[in-house]
Amino acid sequence: MDQDLSGIRQRAENDLVLSFLAVRRAIGLLGLFLPLALIAYGILSGEGIRGSLSSYYYSPMREIFVGTLCAQAVFLWSYEGYRPVEANWLTDRNLSRAAALGAAGIALWPTIPEPGAPEVVCTLTQCVFGLQFTRVVHFAAALLFFGAMAVTFVCLFTRGDDGEPLKRGANRIYRACGWIIIAALLLIGLVQFTPLGSDLESWNPVFWLEVLASAAIATSWSVKGRRLQTVVRAIAGVR
């Protein structure tokens, strides 16, 4: 009887681990899919690259943009992570849910359309609150999403025994991804709120910095989902 109960408990634990891995991998895949889909659209349509990821809300990729972010929000909200040993607000669950709210906010509170963008029926948030207020909420949601991800990678994913080679290699990736996101956010702020933005406008710096941050999110969650193990082993120096 004890052996049967032990087997049932082990299967349940294995199913839970697989569920965690599936959620992590889904978040990583969605983080990679969206920028690649938008880049492919820009190239194949002949339209070229727009000024930001969010500007694709006012394009035929609108449904892809909103749908992907909402799906990512659902997975992030459902992610529990590790339960804290003691009371602590800085937990996997709290930060993933903050990121989920940010992702949903980006999708549901769109930015102001770029000059020359085709007119679309205004969303409920734009009609009720106005374009400028909606833009502020959109910017705050993006900051919440990327900021929560950066803190998660630097402060939470790196918890654990650094003495284990594979964990040490994974931690290096997590920290690198977190600091890449922070650097991208700072550079986006520099471009958005200084004359530098006008000088670099033709290069679409905000778009590419957002792509870089999204790639960092995809990489970190993929590693957490136990993909990219070859890369982790190489960084850890394990054959």
CSV table of C-alpha atoms in Angstrom, one decimal, residues 6-137:
chain,number,residue,atom,x,y,z
A,6,SER,CA,4.4,6.6,-3.1
A,7,GLY,CA,4.0,5.8,-6.8
A,8,ILE,CA,0.9,8.0,-7.1
A,9,ARG,CA,2.6,10.8,-5.2
A,10,GLN,CA,5.6,10.6,-7.6
A,11,ARG,CA,3.4,10.7,-10.7
A,12,ALA,CA,1.5,13.7,-9.3
A,13,GLU,CA,4.8,15.5,-8.6
A,14,ASN,CA,6.0,14.6,-12.1
A,15,ASP,CA,2.8,15.9,-13.7
A,16,LEU,CA,3.2,19.1,-11.7
A,17,VAL,CA,6.8,19.6,-12.9
A,18,LEU,CA,5.8,19.0,-16.5
A,19,SER,CA,2.9,21.5,-16.1
A,20,PHE,CA,5.4,24.1,-14.8
A,21,LEU,CA,7.8,23.4,-17.7
A,22,ALA,CA,4.9,23.7,-20.2
A,23,VAL,CA,3.9,27.1,-18.9
A,24,ARG,CA,7.4,28.4,-18.8
A,25,ARG,CA,8.1,27.2,-22.4
A,26,ALA,CA,4.8,28.7,-23.6
A,27,ILE,CA,5.7,32.1,-22.2
A,28,GLY,CA,9.1,31.8,-23.9
A,29,LEU,CA,7.7,30.8,-27.2
A,30,LEU,CA,5.1,33.6,-27.2
A,31,GLY,CA,7.8,36.1,-26.3
A,32,LEU,CA,9.8,35.1,-29.3
A,33,PHE,CA,6.8,34.6,-31.7
A,34,LEU,CA,5.4,38.1,-31.6
A,35,PRO,CA,8.5,40.1,-32.7
A,36,LEU,CA,9.4,37.5,-35.3
A,37,ALA,CA,5.9,37.6,-36.7
A,38,LEU,CA,5.9,41.4,-36.8
A,39,ILE,CA,9.3,41.5,-38.5
A,40,ALA,CA,8.2,38.9,-41.1
A,41,TYR,CA,5.0,41.0,-41.8
A,42,GLY,CA,7.1,44.2,-42.3
A,43,ILE,CA,9.4,42.4,-44.7
A,44,LEU,CA,6.9,40.4,-46.7
A,45,SER,CA,4.3,43.2,-46.9
A,46,GLY,CA,6.9,45.7,-48.2
A,47,GLU,CA,5.8,48.1,-45.5
A,48,GLY,CA,9.1,47.9,-43.6
A,49,ILE,CA,9.7,48.1,-39.9
A,50,ARG,CA,7.6,50.4,-37.8
A,51,GLY,CA,8.6,52.6,-35.0
A,52,SER,CA,7.7,50.2,-32.2
A,53,LEU,CA,6.1,46.8,-31.5
A,54,SER,CA,3.0,48.6,-30.2
A,55,SER,CA,2.5,50.5,-33.4
A,56,TYR,CA,1.5,47.3,-35.1
A,57,TYR,CA,-1.8,47.6,-33.3
A,58,TYR,CA,-2.7,49.9,-36.2
A,59,SER,CA,-2.0,47.4,-38.9
A,60,PRO,CA,-3.3,44.1,-40.3
A,61,MET,CA,-1.3,42.4,-37.5
A,62,ARG,CA,-3.5,43.9,-34.8
A,63,GLU,CA,-5.2,40.6,-33.9
A,64,ILE,CA,-1.8,38.8,-33.7
A,65,PHE,CA,-0.5,41.6,-31.5
A,66,VAL,CA,-3.4,41.7,-29.1
A,67,GLY,CA,-4.0,37.9,-29.1
A,68,THR,CA,-0.3,37.0,-28.4
A,69,LEU,CA,-0.1,39.5,-25.5
A,70,CYS,CA,-3.4,38.3,-24.0
A,71,ALA,CA,-2.2,34.7,-24.3
A,72,GLN,CA,1.1,35.6,-22.6
A,73,ALA,CA,-0.9,37.4,-19.9
A,74,VAL,CA,-3.0,34.3,-19.2
A,75,PHE,CA,0.1,32.1,-18.9
A,76,LEU,CA,1.9,34.6,-16.7
A,77,TRP,CA,-1.1,34.9,-14.4
A,78,SER,CA,-1.4,31.1,-14.1
A,79,TYR,CA,2.3,30.7,-13.2
A,80,GLU,CA,2.7,30.0,-9.5
A,81,GLY,CA,6.5,29.4,-9.3
A,82,TYR,CA,8.0,28.4,-6.0
A,83,ARG,CA,6.2,29.1,-2.8
A,84,PRO,CA,8.2,31.4,-0.4
A,85,VAL,CA,9.3,29.8,2.8
A,86,GLU,CA,8.3,33.0,4.7
A,87,ALA,CA,6.1,36.0,4.0
A,88,ASN,CA,7.6,37.9,1.2
A,89,TRP,CA,6.1,40.1,-1.5
A,90,LEU,CA,8.9,39.5,-4.0
A,91,THR,CA,7.7,36.1,-5.2
A,92,ASP,CA,7.3,34.3,-8.5
A,93,ARG,CA,3.5,34.5,-8.3
A,94,ASN,CA,3.4,38.2,-7.5
A,95,LEU,CA,5.8,39.3,-10.2
A,96,SER,CA,4.4,37.0,-12.8
A,97,ARG,CA,0.9,38.4,-12.1
A,98,ALA,CA,2.3,42.0,-12.3
A,99,ALA,CA,3.8,41.1,-15.7
A,100,ALA,CA,0.5,39.6,-16.7
A,101,LEU,CA,-1.3,42.9,-15.9
A,102,GLY,CA,1.4,44.7,-17.9
A,103,ALA,CA,1.0,42.5,-20.9
A,104,ALA,CA,-2.8,42.8,-20.9
A,105,GLY,CA,-2.5,46.6,-20.4
A,106,ILE,CA,-0.2,46.9,-23.5
A,107,ALA,CA,-2.8,45.0,-25.6
A,108,LEU,CA,-5.9,46.7,-24.3
A,109,TRP,CA,-4.6,50.3,-23.9
A,110,PRO,CA,-3.0,50.9,-27.3
A,111,THR,CA,-0.5,53.6,-28.0
A,112,ILE,CA,-1.3,56.6,-30.2
A,113,PRO,CA,-1.1,55.7,-33.9
A,114,GLU,CA,1.9,56.9,-35.9
A,115,PRO,CA,1.4,59.7,-38.4
A,116,GLY,CA,0.0,58.3,-41.6
A,117,ALA,CA,-1.4,55.2,-40.0
A,118,PRO,CA,-4.7,54.0,-41.3
A,119,GLU,CA,-7.7,55.1,-39.2
A,120,VAL,CA,-9.3,52.4,-37.1
A,121,VAL,CA,-12.4,52.5,-34.9
A,122,CYS,CA,-11.2,53.7,-31.5
A,123,THR,CA,-11.1,51.3,-28.7
A,124,LEU,CA,-13.3,51.6,-25.6
A,125,THR,CA,-10.4,52.9,-23.5
A,126,GLN,CA,-9.6,55.6,-26.1
A,127,CYS,CA,-13.2,56.7,-26.5
A,128,VAL,CA,-13.8,56.9,-22.8
A,129,PHE,CA,-10.4,58.2,-21.5
A,130,GLY,CA,-9.0,59.9,-24.5
A,131,LEU,CA,-5.8,59.2,-26.6
A,132,GLN,CA,-3.3,60.9,-24.4
A,133,PHE,CA,-4.4,59.2,-21.2
A,134,THR,CA,-4.5,55.9,-22.9
A,135,ARG,CA,-1.0,56.4,-24.1
A,136,VAL,CA,0.2,57.1,-20.6
A,137,VAL,CA,-1.4,53.9,-19.3
